[in-house]
PDB file of C-alpha atoms in Angstrom:
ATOM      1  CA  UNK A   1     -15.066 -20.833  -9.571  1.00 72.00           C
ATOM      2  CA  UNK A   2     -18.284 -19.538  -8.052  1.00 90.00           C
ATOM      3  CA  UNK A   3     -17.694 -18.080  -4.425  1.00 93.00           C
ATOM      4  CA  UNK A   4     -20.539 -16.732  -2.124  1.00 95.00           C
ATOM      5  CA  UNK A   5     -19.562 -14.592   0.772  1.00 95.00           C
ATOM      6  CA  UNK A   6     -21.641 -14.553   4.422  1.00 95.00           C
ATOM      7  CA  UNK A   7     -21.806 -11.906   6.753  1.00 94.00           C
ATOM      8  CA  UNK A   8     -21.556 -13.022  10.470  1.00 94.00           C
ATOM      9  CA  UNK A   9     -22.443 -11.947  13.342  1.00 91.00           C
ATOM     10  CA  UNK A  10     -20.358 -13.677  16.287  1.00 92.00           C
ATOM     11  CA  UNK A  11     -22.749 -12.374  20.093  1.00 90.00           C
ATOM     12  CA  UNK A  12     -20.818 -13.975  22.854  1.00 90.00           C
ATOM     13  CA  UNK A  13     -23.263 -14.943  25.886  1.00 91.00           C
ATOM     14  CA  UNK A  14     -20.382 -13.565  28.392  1.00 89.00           C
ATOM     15  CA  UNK A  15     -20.419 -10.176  26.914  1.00 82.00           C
ATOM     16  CA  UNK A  16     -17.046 -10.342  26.618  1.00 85.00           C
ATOM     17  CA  UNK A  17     -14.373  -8.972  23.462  1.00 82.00           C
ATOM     18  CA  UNK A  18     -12.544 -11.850  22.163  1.00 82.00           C
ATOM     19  CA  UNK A  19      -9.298 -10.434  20.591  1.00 85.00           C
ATOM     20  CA  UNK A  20      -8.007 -13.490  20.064  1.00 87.00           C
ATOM     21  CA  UNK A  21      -9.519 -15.243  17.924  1.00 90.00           C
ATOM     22  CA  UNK A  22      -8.306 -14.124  14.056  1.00 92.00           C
ATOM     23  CA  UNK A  23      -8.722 -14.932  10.760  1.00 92.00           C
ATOM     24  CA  UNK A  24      -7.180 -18.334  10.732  1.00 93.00           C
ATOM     25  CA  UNK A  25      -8.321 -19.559  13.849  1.00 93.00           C
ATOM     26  CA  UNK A  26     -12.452 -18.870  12.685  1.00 93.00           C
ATOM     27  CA  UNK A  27     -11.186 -21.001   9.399  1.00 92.00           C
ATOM     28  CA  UNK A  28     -10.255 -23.641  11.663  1.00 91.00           C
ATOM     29  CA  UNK A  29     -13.301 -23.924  13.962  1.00 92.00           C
ATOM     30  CA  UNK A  30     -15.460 -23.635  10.292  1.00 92.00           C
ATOM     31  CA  UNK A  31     -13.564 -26.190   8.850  1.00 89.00           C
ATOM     32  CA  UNK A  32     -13.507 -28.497  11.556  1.00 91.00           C
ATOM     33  CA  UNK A  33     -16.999 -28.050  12.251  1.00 92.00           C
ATOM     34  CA  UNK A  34     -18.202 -29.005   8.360  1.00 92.00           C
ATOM     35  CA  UNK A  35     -16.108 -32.455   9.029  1.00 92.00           C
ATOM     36  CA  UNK A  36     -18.299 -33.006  12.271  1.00 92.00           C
ATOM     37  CA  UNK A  37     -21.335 -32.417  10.851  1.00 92.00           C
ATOM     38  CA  UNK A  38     -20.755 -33.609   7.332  1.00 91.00           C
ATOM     39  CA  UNK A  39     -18.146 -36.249   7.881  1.00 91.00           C
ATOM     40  CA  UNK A  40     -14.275 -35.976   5.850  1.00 87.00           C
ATOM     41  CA  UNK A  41     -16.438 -35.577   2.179  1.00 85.00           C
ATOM     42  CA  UNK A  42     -18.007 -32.445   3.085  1.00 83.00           C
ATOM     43  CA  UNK A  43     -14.817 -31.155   4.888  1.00 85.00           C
ATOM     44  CA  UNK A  44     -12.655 -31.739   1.825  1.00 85.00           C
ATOM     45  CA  UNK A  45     -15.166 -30.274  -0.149  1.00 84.00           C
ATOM     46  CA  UNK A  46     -15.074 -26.994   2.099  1.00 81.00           C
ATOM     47  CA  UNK A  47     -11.452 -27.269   3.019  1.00 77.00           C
ATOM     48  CA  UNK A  48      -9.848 -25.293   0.100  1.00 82.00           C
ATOM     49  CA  UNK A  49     -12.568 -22.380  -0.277  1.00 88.00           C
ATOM     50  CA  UNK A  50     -13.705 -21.309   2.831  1.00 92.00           C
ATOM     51  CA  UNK A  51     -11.392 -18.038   4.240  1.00 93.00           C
ATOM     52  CA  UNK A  52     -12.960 -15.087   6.173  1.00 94.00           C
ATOM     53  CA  UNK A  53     -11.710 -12.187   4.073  1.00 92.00           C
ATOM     54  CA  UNK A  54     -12.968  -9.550   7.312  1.00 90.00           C
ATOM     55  CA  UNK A  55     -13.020 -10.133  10.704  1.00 91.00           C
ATOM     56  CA  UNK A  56     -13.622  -7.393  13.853  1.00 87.00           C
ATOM     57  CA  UNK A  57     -13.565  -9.197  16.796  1.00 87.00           C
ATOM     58  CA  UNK A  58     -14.915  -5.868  18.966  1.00 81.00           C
ATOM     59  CA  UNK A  59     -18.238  -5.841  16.550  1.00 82.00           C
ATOM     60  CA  UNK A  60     -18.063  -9.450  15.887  1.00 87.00           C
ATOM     61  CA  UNK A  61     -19.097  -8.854  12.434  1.00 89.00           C
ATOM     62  CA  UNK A  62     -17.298 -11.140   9.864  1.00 91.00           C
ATOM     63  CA  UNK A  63     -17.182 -12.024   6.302  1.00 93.00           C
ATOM     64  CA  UNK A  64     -16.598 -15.703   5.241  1.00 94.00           C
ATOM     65  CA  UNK A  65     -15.692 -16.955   1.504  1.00 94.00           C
ATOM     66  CA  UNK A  66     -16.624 -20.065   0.688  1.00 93.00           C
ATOM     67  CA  UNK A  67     -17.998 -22.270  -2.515  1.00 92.00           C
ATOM     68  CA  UNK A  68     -21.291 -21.891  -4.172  1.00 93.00           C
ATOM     69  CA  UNK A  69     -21.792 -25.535  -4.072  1.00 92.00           C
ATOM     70  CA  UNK A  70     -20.624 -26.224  -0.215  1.00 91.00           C
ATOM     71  CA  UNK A  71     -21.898 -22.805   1.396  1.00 93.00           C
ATOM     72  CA  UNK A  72     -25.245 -24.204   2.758  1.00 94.00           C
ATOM     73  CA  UNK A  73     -22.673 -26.263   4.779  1.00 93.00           C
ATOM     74  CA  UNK A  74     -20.856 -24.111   5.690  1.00 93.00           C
ATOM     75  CA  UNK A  75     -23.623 -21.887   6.773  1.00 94.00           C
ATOM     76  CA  UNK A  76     -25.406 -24.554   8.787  1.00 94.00           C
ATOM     77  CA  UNK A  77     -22.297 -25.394  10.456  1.00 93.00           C
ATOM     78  CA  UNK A  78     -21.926 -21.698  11.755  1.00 93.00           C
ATOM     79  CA  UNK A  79     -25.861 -21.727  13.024  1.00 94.00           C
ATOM     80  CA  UNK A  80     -24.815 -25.403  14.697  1.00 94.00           C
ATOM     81  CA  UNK A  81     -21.953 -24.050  16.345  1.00 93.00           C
ATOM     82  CA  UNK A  82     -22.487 -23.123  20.660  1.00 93.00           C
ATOM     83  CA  UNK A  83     -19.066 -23.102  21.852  1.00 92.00           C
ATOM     84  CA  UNK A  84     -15.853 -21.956  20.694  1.00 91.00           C
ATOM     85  CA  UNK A  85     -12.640 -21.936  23.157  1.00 89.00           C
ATOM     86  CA  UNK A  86     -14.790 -22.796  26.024  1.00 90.00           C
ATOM     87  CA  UNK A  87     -17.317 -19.408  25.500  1.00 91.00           C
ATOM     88  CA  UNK A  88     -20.443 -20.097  24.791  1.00 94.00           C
ATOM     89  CA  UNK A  89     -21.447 -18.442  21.463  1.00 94.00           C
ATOM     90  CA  UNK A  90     -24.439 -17.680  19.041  1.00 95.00           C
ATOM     91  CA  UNK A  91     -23.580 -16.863  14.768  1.00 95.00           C
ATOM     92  CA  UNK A  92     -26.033 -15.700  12.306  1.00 94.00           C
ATOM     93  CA  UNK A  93     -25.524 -15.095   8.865  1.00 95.00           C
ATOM     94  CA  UNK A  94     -26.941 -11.631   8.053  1.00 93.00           C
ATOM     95  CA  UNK A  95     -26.266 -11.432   4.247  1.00 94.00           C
ATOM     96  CA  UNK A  96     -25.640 -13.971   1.903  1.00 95.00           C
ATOM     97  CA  UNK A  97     -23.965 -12.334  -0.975  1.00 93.00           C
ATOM     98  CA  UNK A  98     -22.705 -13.675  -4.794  1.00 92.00           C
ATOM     99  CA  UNK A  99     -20.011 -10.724  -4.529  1.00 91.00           C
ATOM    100  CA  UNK A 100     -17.851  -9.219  -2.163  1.00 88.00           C
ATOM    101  CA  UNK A 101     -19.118  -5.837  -3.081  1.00 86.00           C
ATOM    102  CA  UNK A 102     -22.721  -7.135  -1.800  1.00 88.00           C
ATOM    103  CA  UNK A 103     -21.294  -7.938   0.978  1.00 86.00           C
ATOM    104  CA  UNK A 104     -19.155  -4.779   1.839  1.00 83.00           C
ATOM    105  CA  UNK A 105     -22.267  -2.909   1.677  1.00 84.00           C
ATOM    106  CA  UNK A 106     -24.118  -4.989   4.392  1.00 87.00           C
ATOM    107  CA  UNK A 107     -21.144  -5.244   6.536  1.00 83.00           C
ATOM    108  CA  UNK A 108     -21.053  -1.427   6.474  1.00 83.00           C
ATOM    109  CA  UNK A 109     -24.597  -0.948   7.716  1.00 84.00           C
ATOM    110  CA  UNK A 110     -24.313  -3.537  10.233  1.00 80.00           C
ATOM    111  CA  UNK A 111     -20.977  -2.031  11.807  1.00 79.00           C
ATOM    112  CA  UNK A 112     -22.612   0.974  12.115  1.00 79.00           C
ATOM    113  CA  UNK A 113     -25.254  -0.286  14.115  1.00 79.00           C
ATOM    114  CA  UNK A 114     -23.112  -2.313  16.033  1.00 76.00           C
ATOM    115  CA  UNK A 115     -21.484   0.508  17.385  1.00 72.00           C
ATOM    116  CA  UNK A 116     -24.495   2.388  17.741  1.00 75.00           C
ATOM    117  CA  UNK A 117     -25.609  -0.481  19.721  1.00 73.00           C
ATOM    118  CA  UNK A 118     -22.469  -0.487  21.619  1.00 70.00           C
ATOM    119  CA  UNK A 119     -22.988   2.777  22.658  1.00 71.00           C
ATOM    120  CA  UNK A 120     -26.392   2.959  23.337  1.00 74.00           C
ATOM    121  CA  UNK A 121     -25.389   0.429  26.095  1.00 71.00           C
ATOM    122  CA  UNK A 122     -22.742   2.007  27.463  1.00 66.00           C
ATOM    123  CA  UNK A 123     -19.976  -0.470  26.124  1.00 61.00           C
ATOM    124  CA  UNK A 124     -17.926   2.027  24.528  1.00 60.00           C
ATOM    125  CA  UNK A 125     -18.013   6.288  24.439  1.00 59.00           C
ATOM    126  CA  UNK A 126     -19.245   8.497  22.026  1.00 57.00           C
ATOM    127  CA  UNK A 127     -15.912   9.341  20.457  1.00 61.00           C
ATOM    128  CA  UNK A 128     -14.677   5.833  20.605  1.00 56.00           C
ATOM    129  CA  UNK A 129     -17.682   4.447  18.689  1.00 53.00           C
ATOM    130  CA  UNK A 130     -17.270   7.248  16.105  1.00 61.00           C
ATOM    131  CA  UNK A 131     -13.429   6.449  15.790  1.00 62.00           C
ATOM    132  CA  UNK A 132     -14.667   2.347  15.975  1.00 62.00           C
ATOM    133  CA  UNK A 133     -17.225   2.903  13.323  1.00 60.00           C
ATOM    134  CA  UNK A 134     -14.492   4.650  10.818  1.00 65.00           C
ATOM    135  CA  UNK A 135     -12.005   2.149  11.383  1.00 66.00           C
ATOM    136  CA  UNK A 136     -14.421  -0.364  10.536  1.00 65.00           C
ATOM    137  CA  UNK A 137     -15.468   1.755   7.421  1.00 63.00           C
ATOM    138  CA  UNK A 138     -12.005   1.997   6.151  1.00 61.00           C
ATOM    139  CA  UNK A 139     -11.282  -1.558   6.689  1.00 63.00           C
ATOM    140  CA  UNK A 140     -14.536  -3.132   5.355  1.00 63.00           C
ATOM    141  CA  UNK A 141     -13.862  -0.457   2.217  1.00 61.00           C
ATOM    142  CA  UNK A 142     -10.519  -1.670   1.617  1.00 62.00           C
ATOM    143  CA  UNK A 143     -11.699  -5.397   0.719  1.00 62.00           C
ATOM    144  CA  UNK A 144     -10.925  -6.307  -2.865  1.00 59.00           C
ATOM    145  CA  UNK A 145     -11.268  -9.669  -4.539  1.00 54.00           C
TER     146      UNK A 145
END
């Protein structure tokens, strides 16, 4: 079974940190949104292998698993999608990747200017984006297949 993975960037037109939303509530919106664009066919084709295997909802930065043969799909859904919960939101896919490893490595550098971004603007302190940035290192690092 051939899996691609996409890196995602999640920018929220508020501004605003959504710690709510996890792991299993982005497969939910992604899944629903494939059966409203591509009807019950292309949701049952998506349904059993998309699953975001990172998510950081104070970056935004997430990576989704899905199917080689469904992840156009999957990635137009994510480009079609304005509103989630009510917020208005943009995603982009930043890397498309054939292996997690791929993917790691993109995720890595885009963390890291995430938070550079972050505190360039004054969202978070010096310290804060260091310790942010590390976190994120450790937890994009520990991804396995």
């Amino acid at each position: 079974f051939k899996n691609r993975y996409l890196l995602t960037e999640w920018r929220w037109h508020d501004g605003r940190v959504d710690e709510s939303l996890t792991e299993s509530v982005i497969v939910g919106i992604l899944r629903q949104c494939v059966a409203v664009n591509f009807g019950d066919i292309g949701a049952g084709a998506a349904l059993s292998s998309v699953a975001v295997k990172y998510w950081n909802p104070a970056t935004g930065l997430g990576v989704v698993r899905c199917g080689r043969d469904v992840h156009r799909e999957v990635w137009c859904c994510m480009t079609l999608l304005r509103d989630v919960k009510g917020r208005s939101v943009t995603v982009r896919v930043l890397h498309n990747g054939g292996t997690l490893r791929s993917s790691q490595a993109a995720a890595l550098r885009h963390s890291k200017e995430a938070y550079e971004r972050m505190e360039k603007n004054g969202a978070v302190r010096g310290d804060a984006a260091k310790k942010g940035s590390s976190a994120a290192a450790r937890a994009i690092d520990s991804l396995q297949p």
